[in-house]
Every structure is written in C-alpha cells, then in structure tokens.
Short mmCIF file of C-alpha atoms in Angstrom, two decimals:
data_model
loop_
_atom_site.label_atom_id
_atom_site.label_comp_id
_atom_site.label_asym_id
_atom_site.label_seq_id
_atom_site.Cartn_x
_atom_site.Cartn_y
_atom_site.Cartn_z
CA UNK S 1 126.86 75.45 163.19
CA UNK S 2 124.50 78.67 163.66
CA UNK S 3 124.09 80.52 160.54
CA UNK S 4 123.19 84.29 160.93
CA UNK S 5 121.89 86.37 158.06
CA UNK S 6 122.38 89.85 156.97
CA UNK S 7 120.47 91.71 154.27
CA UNK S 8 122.91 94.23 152.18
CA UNK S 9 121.10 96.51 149.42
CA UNK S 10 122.74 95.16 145.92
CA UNK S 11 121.85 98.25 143.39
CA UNK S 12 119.49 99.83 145.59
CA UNK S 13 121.32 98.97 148.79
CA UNK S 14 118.86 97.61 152.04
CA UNK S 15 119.97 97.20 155.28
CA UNK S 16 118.20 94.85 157.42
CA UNK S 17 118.85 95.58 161.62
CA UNK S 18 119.17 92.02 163.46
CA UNK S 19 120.27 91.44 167.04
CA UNK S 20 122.51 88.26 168.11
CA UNK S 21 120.35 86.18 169.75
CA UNK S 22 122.94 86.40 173.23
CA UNK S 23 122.00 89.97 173.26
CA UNK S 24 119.98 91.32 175.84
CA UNK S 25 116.89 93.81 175.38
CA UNK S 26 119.97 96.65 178.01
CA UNK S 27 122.50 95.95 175.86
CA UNK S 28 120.62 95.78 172.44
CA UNK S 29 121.63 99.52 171.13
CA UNK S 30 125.53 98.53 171.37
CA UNK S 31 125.16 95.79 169.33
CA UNK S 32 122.60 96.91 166.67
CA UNK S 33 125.92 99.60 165.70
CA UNK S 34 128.55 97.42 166.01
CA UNK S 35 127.86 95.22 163.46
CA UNK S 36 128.90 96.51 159.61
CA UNK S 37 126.51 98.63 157.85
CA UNK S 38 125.36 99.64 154.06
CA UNK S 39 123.26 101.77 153.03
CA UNK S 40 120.77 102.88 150.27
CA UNK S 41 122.36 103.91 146.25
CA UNK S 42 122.37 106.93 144.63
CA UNK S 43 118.95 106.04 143.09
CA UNK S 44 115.53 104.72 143.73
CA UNK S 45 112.99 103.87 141.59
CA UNK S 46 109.34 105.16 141.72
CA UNK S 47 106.89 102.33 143.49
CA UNK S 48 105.62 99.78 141.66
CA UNK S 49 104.20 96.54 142.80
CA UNK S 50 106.07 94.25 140.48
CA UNK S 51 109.51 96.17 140.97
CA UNK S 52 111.66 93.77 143.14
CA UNK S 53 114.91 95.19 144.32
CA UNK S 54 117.82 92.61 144.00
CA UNK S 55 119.53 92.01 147.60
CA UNK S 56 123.06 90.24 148.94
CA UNK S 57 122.58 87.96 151.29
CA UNK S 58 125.35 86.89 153.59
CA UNK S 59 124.98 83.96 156.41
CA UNK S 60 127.84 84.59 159.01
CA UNK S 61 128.64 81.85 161.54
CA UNK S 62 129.18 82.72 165.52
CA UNK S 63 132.42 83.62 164.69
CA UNK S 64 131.58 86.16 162.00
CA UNK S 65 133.21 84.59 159.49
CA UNK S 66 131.10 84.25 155.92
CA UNK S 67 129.29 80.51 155.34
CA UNK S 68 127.73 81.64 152.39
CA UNK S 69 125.89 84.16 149.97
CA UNK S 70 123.75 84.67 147.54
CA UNK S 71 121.77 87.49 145.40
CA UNK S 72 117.97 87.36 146.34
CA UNK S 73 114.97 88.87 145.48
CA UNK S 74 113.04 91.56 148.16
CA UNK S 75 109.72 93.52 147.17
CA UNK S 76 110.03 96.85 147.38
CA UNK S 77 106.72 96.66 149.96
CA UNK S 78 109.27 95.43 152.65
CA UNK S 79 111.75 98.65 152.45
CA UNK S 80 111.59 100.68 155.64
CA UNK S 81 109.17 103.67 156.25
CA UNK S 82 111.13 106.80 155.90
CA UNK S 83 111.65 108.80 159.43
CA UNK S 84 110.12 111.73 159.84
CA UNK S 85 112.84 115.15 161.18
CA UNK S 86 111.57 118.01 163.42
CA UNK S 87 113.94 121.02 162.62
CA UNK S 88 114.31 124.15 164.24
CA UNK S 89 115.46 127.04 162.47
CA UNK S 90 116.76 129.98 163.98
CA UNK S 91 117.30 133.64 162.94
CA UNK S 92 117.84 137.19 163.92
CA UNK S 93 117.41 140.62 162.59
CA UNK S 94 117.18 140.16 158.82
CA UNK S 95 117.21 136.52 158.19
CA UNK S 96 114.15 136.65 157.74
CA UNK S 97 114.69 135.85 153.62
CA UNK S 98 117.39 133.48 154.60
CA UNK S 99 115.21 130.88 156.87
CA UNK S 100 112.96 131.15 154.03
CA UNK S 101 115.92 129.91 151.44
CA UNK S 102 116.91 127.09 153.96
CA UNK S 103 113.38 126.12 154.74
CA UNK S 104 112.88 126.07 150.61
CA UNK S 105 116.03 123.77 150.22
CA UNK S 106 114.92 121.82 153.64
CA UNK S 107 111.02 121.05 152.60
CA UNK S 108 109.61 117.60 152.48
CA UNK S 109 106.07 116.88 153.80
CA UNK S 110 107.07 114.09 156.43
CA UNK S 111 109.42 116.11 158.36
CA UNK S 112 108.30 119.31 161.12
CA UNK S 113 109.42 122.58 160.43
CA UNK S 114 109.69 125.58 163.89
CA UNK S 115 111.19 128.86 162.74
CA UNK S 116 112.25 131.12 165.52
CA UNK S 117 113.11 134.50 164.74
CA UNK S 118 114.43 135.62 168.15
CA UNK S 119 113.38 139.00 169.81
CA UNK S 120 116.29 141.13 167.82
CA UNK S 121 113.99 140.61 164.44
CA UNK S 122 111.49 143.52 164.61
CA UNK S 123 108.15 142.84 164.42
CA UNK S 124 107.20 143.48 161.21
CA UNK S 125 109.83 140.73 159.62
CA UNK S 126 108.62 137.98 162.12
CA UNK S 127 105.30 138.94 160.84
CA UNK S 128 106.04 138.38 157.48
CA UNK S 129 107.66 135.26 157.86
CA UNK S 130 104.61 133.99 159.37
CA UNK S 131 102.27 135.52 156.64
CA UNK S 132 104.46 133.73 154.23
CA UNK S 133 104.04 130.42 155.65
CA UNK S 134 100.27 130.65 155.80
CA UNK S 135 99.90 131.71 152.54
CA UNK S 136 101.85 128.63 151.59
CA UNK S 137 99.61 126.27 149.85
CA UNK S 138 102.14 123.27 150.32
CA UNK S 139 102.86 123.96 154.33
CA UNK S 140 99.20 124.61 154.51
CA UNK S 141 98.41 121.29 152.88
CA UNK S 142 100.59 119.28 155.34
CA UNK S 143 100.24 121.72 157.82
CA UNK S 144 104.05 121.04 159.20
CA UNK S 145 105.64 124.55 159.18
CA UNK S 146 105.03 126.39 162.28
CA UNK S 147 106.60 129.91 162.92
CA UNK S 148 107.31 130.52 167.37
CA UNK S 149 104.97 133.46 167.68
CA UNK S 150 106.25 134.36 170.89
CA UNK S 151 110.15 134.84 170.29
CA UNK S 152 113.07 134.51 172.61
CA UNK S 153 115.62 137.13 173.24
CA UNK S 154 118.32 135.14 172.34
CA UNK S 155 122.19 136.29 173.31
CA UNK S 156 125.35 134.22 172.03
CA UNK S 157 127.15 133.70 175.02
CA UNK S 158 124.57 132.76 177.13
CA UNK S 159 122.27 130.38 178.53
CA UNK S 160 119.11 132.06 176.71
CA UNK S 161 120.39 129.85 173.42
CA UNK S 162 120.16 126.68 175.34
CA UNK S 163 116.60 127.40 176.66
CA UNK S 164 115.26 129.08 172.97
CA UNK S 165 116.15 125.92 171.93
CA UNK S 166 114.49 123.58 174.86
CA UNK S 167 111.33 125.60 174.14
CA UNK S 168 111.01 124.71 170.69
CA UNK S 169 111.66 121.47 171.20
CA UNK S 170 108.71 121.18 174.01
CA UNK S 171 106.36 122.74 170.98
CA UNK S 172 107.64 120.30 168.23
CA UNK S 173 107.12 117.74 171.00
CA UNK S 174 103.87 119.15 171.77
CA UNK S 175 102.60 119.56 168.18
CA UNK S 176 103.74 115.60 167.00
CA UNK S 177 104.48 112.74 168.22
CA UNK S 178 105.58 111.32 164.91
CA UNK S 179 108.87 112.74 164.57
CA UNK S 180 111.98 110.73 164.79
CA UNK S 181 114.97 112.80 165.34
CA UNK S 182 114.81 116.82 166.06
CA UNK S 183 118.12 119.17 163.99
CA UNK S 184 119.03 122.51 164.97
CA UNK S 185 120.09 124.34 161.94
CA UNK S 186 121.11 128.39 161.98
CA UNK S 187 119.56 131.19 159.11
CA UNK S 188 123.65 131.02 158.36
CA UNK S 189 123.00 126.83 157.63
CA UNK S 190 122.36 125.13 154.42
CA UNK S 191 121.96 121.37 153.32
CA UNK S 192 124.32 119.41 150.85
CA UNK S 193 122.03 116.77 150.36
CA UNK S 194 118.42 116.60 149.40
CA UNK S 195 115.56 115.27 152.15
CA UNK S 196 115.20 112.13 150.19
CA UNK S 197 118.71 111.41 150.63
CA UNK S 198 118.50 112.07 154.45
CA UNK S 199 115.35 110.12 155.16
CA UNK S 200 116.58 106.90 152.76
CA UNK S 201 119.63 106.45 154.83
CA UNK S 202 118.52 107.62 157.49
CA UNK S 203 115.39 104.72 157.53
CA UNK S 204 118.13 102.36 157.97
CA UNK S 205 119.84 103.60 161.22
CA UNK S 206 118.05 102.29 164.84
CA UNK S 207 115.86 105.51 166.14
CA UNK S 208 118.00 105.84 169.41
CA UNK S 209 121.27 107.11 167.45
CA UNK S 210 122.42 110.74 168.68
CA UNK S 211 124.65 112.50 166.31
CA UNK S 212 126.49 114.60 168.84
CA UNK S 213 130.23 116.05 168.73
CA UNK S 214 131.69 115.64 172.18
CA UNK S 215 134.78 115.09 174.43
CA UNK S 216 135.33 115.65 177.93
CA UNK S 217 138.84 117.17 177.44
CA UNK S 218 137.34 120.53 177.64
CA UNK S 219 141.33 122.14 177.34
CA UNK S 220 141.14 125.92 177.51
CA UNK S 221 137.15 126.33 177.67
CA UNK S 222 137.64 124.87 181.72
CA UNK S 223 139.32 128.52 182.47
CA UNK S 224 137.36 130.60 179.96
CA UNK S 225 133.95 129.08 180.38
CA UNK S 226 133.52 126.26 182.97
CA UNK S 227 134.79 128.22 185.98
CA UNK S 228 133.61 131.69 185.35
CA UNK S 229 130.26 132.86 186.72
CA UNK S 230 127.94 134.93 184.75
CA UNK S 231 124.39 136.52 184.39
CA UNK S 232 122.61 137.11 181.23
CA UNK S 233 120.86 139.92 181.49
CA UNK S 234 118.77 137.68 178.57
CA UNK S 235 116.52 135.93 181.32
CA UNK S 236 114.97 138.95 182.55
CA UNK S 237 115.47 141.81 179.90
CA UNK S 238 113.79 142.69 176.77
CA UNK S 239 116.75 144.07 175.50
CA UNK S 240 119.73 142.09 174.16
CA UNK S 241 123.22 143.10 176.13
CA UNK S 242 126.73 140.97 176.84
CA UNK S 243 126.31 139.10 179.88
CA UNK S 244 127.79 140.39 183.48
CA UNK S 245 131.29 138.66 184.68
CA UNK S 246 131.55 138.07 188.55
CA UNK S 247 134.62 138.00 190.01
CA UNK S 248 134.71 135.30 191.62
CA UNK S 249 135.51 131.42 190.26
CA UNK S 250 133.46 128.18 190.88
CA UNK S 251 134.81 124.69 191.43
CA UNK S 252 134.14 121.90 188.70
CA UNK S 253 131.48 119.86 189.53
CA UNK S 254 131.69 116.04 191.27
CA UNK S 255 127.95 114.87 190.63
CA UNK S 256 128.52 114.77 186.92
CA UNK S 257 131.46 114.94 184.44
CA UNK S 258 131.83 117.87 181.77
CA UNK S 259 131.67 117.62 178.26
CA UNK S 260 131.90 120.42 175.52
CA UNK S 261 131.64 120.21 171.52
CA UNK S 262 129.49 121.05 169.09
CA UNK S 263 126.17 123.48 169.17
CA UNK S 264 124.81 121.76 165.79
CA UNK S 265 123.18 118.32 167.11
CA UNK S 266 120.71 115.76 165.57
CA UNK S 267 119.27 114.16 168.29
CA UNK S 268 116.66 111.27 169.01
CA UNK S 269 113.09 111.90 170.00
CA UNK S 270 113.62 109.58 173.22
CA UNK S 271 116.66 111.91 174.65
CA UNK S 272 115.05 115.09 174.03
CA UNK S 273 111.92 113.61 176.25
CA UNK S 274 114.43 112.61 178.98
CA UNK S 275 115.17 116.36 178.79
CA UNK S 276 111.96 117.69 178.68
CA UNK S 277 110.04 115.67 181.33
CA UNK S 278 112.92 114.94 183.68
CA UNK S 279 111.76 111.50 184.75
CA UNK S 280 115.85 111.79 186.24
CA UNK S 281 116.78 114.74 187.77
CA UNK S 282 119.75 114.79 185.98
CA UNK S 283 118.88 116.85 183.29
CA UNK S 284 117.50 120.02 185.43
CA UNK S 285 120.81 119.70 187.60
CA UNK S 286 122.80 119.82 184.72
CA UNK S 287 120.81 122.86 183.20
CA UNK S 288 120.90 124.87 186.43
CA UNK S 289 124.80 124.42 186.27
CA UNK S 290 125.49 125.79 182.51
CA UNK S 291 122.98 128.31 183.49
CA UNK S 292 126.26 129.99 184.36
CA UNK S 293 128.05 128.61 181.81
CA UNK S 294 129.29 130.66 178.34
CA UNK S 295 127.85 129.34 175.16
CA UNK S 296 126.29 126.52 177.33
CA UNK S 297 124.83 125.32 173.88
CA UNK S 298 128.22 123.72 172.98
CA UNK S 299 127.94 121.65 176.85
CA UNK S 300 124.45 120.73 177.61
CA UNK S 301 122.98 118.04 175.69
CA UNK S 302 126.67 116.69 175.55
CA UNK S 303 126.74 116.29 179.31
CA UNK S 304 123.25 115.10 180.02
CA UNK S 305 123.66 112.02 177.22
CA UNK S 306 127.75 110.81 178.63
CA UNK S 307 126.73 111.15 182.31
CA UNK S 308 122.94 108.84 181.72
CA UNK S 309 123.44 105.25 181.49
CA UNK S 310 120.32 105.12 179.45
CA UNK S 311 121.89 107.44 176.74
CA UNK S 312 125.81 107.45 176.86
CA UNK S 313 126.31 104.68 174.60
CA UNK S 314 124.04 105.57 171.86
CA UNK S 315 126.10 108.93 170.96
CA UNK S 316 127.91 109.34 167.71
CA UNK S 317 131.14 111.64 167.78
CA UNK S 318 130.12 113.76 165.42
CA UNK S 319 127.38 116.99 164.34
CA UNK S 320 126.95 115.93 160.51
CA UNK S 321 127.95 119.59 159.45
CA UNK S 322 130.67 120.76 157.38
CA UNK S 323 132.30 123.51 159.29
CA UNK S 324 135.82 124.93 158.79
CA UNK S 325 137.26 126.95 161.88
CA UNK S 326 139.64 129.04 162.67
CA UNK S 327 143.14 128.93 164.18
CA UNK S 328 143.49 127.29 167.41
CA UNK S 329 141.04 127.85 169.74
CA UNK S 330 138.68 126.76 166.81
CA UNK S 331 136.06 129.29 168.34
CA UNK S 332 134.79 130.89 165.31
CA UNK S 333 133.53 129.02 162.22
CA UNK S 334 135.16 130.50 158.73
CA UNK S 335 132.76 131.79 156.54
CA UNK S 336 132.29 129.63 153.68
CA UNK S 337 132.69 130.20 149.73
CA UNK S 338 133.20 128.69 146.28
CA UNK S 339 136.66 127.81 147.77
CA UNK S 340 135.17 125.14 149.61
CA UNK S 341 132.61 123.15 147.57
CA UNK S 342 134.81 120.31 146.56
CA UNK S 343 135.78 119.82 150.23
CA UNK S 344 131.84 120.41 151.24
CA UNK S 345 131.25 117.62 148.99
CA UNK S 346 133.67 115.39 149.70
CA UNK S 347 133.48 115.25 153.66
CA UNK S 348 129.90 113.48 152.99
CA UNK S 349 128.28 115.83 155.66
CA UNK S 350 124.09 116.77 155.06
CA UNK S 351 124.50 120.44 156.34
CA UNK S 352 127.26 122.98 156.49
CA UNK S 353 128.27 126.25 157.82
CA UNK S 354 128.69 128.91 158.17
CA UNK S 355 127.54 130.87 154.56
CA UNK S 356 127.35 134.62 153.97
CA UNK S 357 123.49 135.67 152.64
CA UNK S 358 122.57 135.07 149.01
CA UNK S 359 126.25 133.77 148.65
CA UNK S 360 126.89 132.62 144.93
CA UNK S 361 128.09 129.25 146.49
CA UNK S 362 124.64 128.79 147.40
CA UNK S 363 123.30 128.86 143.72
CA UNK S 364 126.05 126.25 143.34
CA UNK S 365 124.76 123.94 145.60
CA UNK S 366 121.17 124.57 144.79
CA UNK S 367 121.95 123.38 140.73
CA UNK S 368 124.43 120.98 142.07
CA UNK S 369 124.00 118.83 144.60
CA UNK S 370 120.08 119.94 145.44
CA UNK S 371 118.81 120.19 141.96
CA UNK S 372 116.58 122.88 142.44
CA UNK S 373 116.93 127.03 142.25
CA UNK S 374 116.17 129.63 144.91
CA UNK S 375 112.28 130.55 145.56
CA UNK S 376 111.82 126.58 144.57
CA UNK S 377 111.46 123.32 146.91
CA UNK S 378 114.10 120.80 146.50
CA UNK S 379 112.77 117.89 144.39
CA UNK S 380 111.82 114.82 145.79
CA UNK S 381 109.84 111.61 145.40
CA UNK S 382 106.68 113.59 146.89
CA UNK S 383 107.02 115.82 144.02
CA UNK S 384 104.48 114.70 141.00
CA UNK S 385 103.73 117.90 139.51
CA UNK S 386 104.53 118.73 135.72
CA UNK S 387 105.23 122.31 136.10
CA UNK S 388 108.82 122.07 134.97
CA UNK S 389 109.15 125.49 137.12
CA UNK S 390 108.66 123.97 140.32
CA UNK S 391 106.82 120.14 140.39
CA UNK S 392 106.45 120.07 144.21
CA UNK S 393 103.57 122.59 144.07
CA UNK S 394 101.95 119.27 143.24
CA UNK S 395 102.08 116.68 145.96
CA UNK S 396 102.71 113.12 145.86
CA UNK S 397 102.70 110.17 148.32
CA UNK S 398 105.30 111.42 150.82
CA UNK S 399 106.72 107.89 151.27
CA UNK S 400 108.22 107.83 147.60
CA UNK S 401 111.88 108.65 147.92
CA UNK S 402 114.25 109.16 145.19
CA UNK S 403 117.56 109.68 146.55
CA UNK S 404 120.40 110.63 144.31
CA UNK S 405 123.90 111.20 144.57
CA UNK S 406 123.94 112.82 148.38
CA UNK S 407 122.55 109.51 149.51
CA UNK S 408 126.11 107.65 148.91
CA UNK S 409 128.31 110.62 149.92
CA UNK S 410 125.89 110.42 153.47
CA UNK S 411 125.84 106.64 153.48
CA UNK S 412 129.95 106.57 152.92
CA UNK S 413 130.26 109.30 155.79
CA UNK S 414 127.86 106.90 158.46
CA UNK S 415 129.80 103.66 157.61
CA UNK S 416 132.87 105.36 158.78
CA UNK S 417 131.95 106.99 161.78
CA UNK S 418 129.78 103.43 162.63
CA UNK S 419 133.33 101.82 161.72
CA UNK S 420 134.45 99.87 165.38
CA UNK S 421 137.52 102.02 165.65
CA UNK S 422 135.74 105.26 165.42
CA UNK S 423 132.58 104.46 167.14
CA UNK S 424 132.84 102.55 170.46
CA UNK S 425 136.46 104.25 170.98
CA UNK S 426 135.05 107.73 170.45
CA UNK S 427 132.08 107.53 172.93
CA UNK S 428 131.79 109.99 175.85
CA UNK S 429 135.64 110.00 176.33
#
C-alpha cells in the first residue's frame, strides 16, 4: 500500500505543500488547497544553526486514512522563505498623518510600500509625505517605500478608483519583480497582526491563492449599479464632482458573468499580470464594461478571476478584513471603536476597517496586539537594535521572523476558510 507523507509544525508548526502523484501540472492548484492545512505557532525562535524544530509526521494511505506517525526532527535551514507583499495605500485630503500611522504599523523591509494621496490632498501635504519618506533612514536603507508623485483624482462612485488602483499596481509591478501578493489598504485601514505574523503563515500558502470576497448574486446592486449608465467627470476633470446619470438602462452582459463583493483584495502577483498585460482580452473587455459601472472597485477583479479558467479556482471567499456594516444593503462600513476589539480579535482577520483618525482604539491595538506605539515601527525579527525606544531603527536579516500571537488567530482564520465545505463550495458561485 502507498504511503503519503505530510509535514505538520509540532511547537513551531511547518507545513510542507505535496501534490498526489495522479495530479496533473492543470489541476495542481485544486489539490494543493484541498488537502488539510496547519500553520506556524505563536512563536519563533531567533536562527541558530543547531536549533532543530520538532515536526509531526503523518503517512496517509490512498484512501486518506492515517498508517502511521511519528515526531521528527527538521532544521530550521529547511523552513520556507518568507513572501514578500506590495501594498498600496491610499488617502485623501488630510490623511496625510494617517498613511504615515498605517505605513508605521505596516513596515517590514521585505514587503513594497506605494502611497497614493489622490488629487483632493493639496500639494503641500503630498509633498510632505514624500519628504518624510526620504528622510527615512530605514525606507531609504531598503529603498521599498515609494510615494505616486503624479496623483489620481480619485471619486467614490466611479471607475477612477478602479484605474488609481491598476496604475499603482503597473508601478509596483514595474519597480519589483519580487513581490508575492499586492493588498489594497485605505488611510481609514489598520492591521491586527504584526508583518511577521503575515509573512510566517503566509510562507506556507501556494503563491497563486487570491483572497477575494465574491458572489454572483449581485441582489439589489443589478438595478442600482449594473444597469445604470454613468460618466465620471473623474477621467477628464481636474476637479472632483458626483458622476452624471443617463437616462437610459443597459442590458446585462452574455460574454461574461457578473460578480460583486468586496473593494479590500489580496491578490497574487500572477493575476494582477493577467490584468496588466492582457495576454486575454478578457480583462480590457471587462474594464471597458464597469467603466460604467458604480463603485466598479467592488466588481472588477471579482469578475475577471470567476469568468478565466486560469484563475477561477484559485479564489478564496473572503477580503481578510474585519469590517462591520450597516443595515441591509450593507453599503456603508460602521465606523469602528473600543466596542469592537474583542470581536476584531476574535474573527482572526490581519486588517480591519473602517477607524476614525487618531482613534483611542488604535493605541489599543498598537500596545496590544502590535506591540509597538504610534511614531514607532512594529517589531519584528528584522529588528536588532537596543534602543528600547524603537529597535527597528537598527536592521536585521529580514528573513528572521518572530511571529507572536496574531500568527495563530491568522492561521485558525485560513484553516477554516481552506476547510472543504467553505472553500470549493464557496468559489465563484
């Protein structure tokens, strides 16, 4: 009888990605997250090269029932590499301040860092958000923090959001081609979890994942946004305004299906390339349709990935924020407050939103759950400084991780939404 082996972390928890051997190279994606998954602990040790990290090892037969296990002994030199996350983070007239909080809480040197203060911001503030991030020995060390020096006018409602957003990702794609997944985060965003906890679990997931919240039952947005047509004055103005109703309706489309959900994605470097070079037309079809469409954020990326074959099955139903909306139509997020820590916390989720500026439940989840305070980098593995004050203005080997706590609130959130029931089932339905 064939025996297959797993690798599960034991203490420090590793996950080991193996294909059945009847699996095609097409099909490989479905069955890498089908099978059961754990992740990293709450801790990590700093390297060493004696430090071996104790591991269960199962052998499954072809029926996926256990043979046998046994604790074994890994080196730490065989953990994965960490990832490395492109984030774009976007702002408007006076959050200036508050992208530099977020970008504070956000900072590790692996990851890529585009800050887009859109036309609204005068001059002056985007000016001193770039100033700041020159003067910044630690972005100027790794040289990963980039500010868009020729902003957007950016309105709500229309399709301007959708291609703010494309451009950055053509510059982050432009600027590296080490990056592994690309976040959209708002000024009104901040992170439960530190980077060490995101990039330790998340060096155990396959790098064609797409953490996107979607359905295709699109309800009361098919009357209020599907079949409308607009014109935002955004493309060709230098002056935000609402967009312009026409009177007249449109038809739903045949070529492709619709799909609506979340604005707030973490996507994989291989879709946003599909977008970007169009190797399928499918893409630029679908974003000359929700050129017309309201909020077209909340429909683009969702429709491209369910109507590709090359992308539909790798989507996870879900945007890895903490949001809490309002009454039926869920349009606007509430804003968020002490009132909702515990339930922050609980729902495993790395970001959430949406938060008022300087909110004292942000100083609560700085000491809390980041460790750090405001005007300081959340601590990490790269961090070897001894400046109680603020040790990342020293930095380490950007490979060291030492996840904490955030790590196995993330890792308990993924195993669920990876579960069989909610992943296959939840797919571009």
């Amino acid at each position: 009888m064939r025996k297959t082996y797993y690798h599960f972390g034991f203490g420090s928890m590793e996950r080991k990605w193996l294909l059945p051997l009847i699996a095609s190279s097409v099909v490989s994606l479905t069955i890498f997250v089908l099978a059961t998954v754990h992740f990293g602990s709450s801790g990590m040790e700093p390297s060493s090269s004696s430090y071996e990290r104790r591991h269960l090892k199962i052998a499954y037969d072809s029926d996926g029932k256990i043979l046998e296990s046994d604790i074994v002994q890994l080196p730490l030199s065989e953990l994965p590499e960490p990832p490395r996350i492109a984030y774009l983070i976007s702002g408007t007239k006076g959050d200036g301040q508050r992208m530099r909080r977020t970008l504070q809480a956000l900072y590790h040197p692996r990851n890529h860092y585009l800050l887009h203060l859109d036309l609204e911001a005068p001059p002056r503030e985007r000016i001193e958000l770039a100033k700041y991030v020159k003067a910044e020995p630690t972005f100027m060390e790794a040289s990963n923090v980039h500010v868009v020096g020729k902003a957007n006018l950016v309105t709500y409602k229309g399709p301007t959001m959708i291609a703010s957003t494309l451009h950055a990702v053509a510059i982050l794609l432009k600027q590296s081609k080490e990056w592994d997944w690309f976040i959209n985060l708002s000024a009104s965003d901040y992170p439960l979890v530190t980077q060490d906890d995101l990039l330790h679990v998340f060096s155990y997931l396959p790098k064609d994942l797409n953490f996107i919240e979607h359905t295709s039952d699109i309800g009361w947005k098919l009357y209020q946004r599907a079949k409308p047509v607009i014109v935002d004055p955004g493309l060709y103005q230098s002056k935000k305004s609402d967009i312009f109703w026409v009177t007249q309706h449109r038809t739903i489309p045949t070529a492709f299906k619709l799909f609506t959900g979340s604005a707030w994605v973490v996507l994989t470097r291989s879709f946003l390339e599909f977008c970007i070079w169009g190797w399928d037309n499918l893409p630029r079809t679908v974003l000359m349709y929700y050129t017309n469409f309201i909020s077209s954020p909340e429909g683009y990326f969702h429709t491209v990935a369910c109507n590709s074959q090359e992308f539909q099955n790798t989507t996870i139903n879900h945007d890895l924020h903490f949001i809490k909306w309002d009454t039926p139509p869920k349009q606007h997020p509430i804003v968020l407050s002490s009132e909702h820590f515990d339930e922050m916390v609980q729902s495993g989720a790395p970001f959430a939103r949406k938060f008022p500026k300087d909110d004292p439940v942000l100083d609560r989840i700085d000491k809390e759950l980041l460790g750090h305070s405001d005007g300081q980098y959340t601590p990490g593995g790269w961090c070897i400084g001894t400046d109680n004050r603020d040790p990342c203005h020293v930095r380490g080997d950007s490979t060291t991780l030492r996840p904490g706590p955030g790590s196995k609130r993330l890792e308990g959130l993924l195993l669920k939404l990876l579960a069989h029931e909610n992943f296959r089932d939840k797919q571009c339905k």
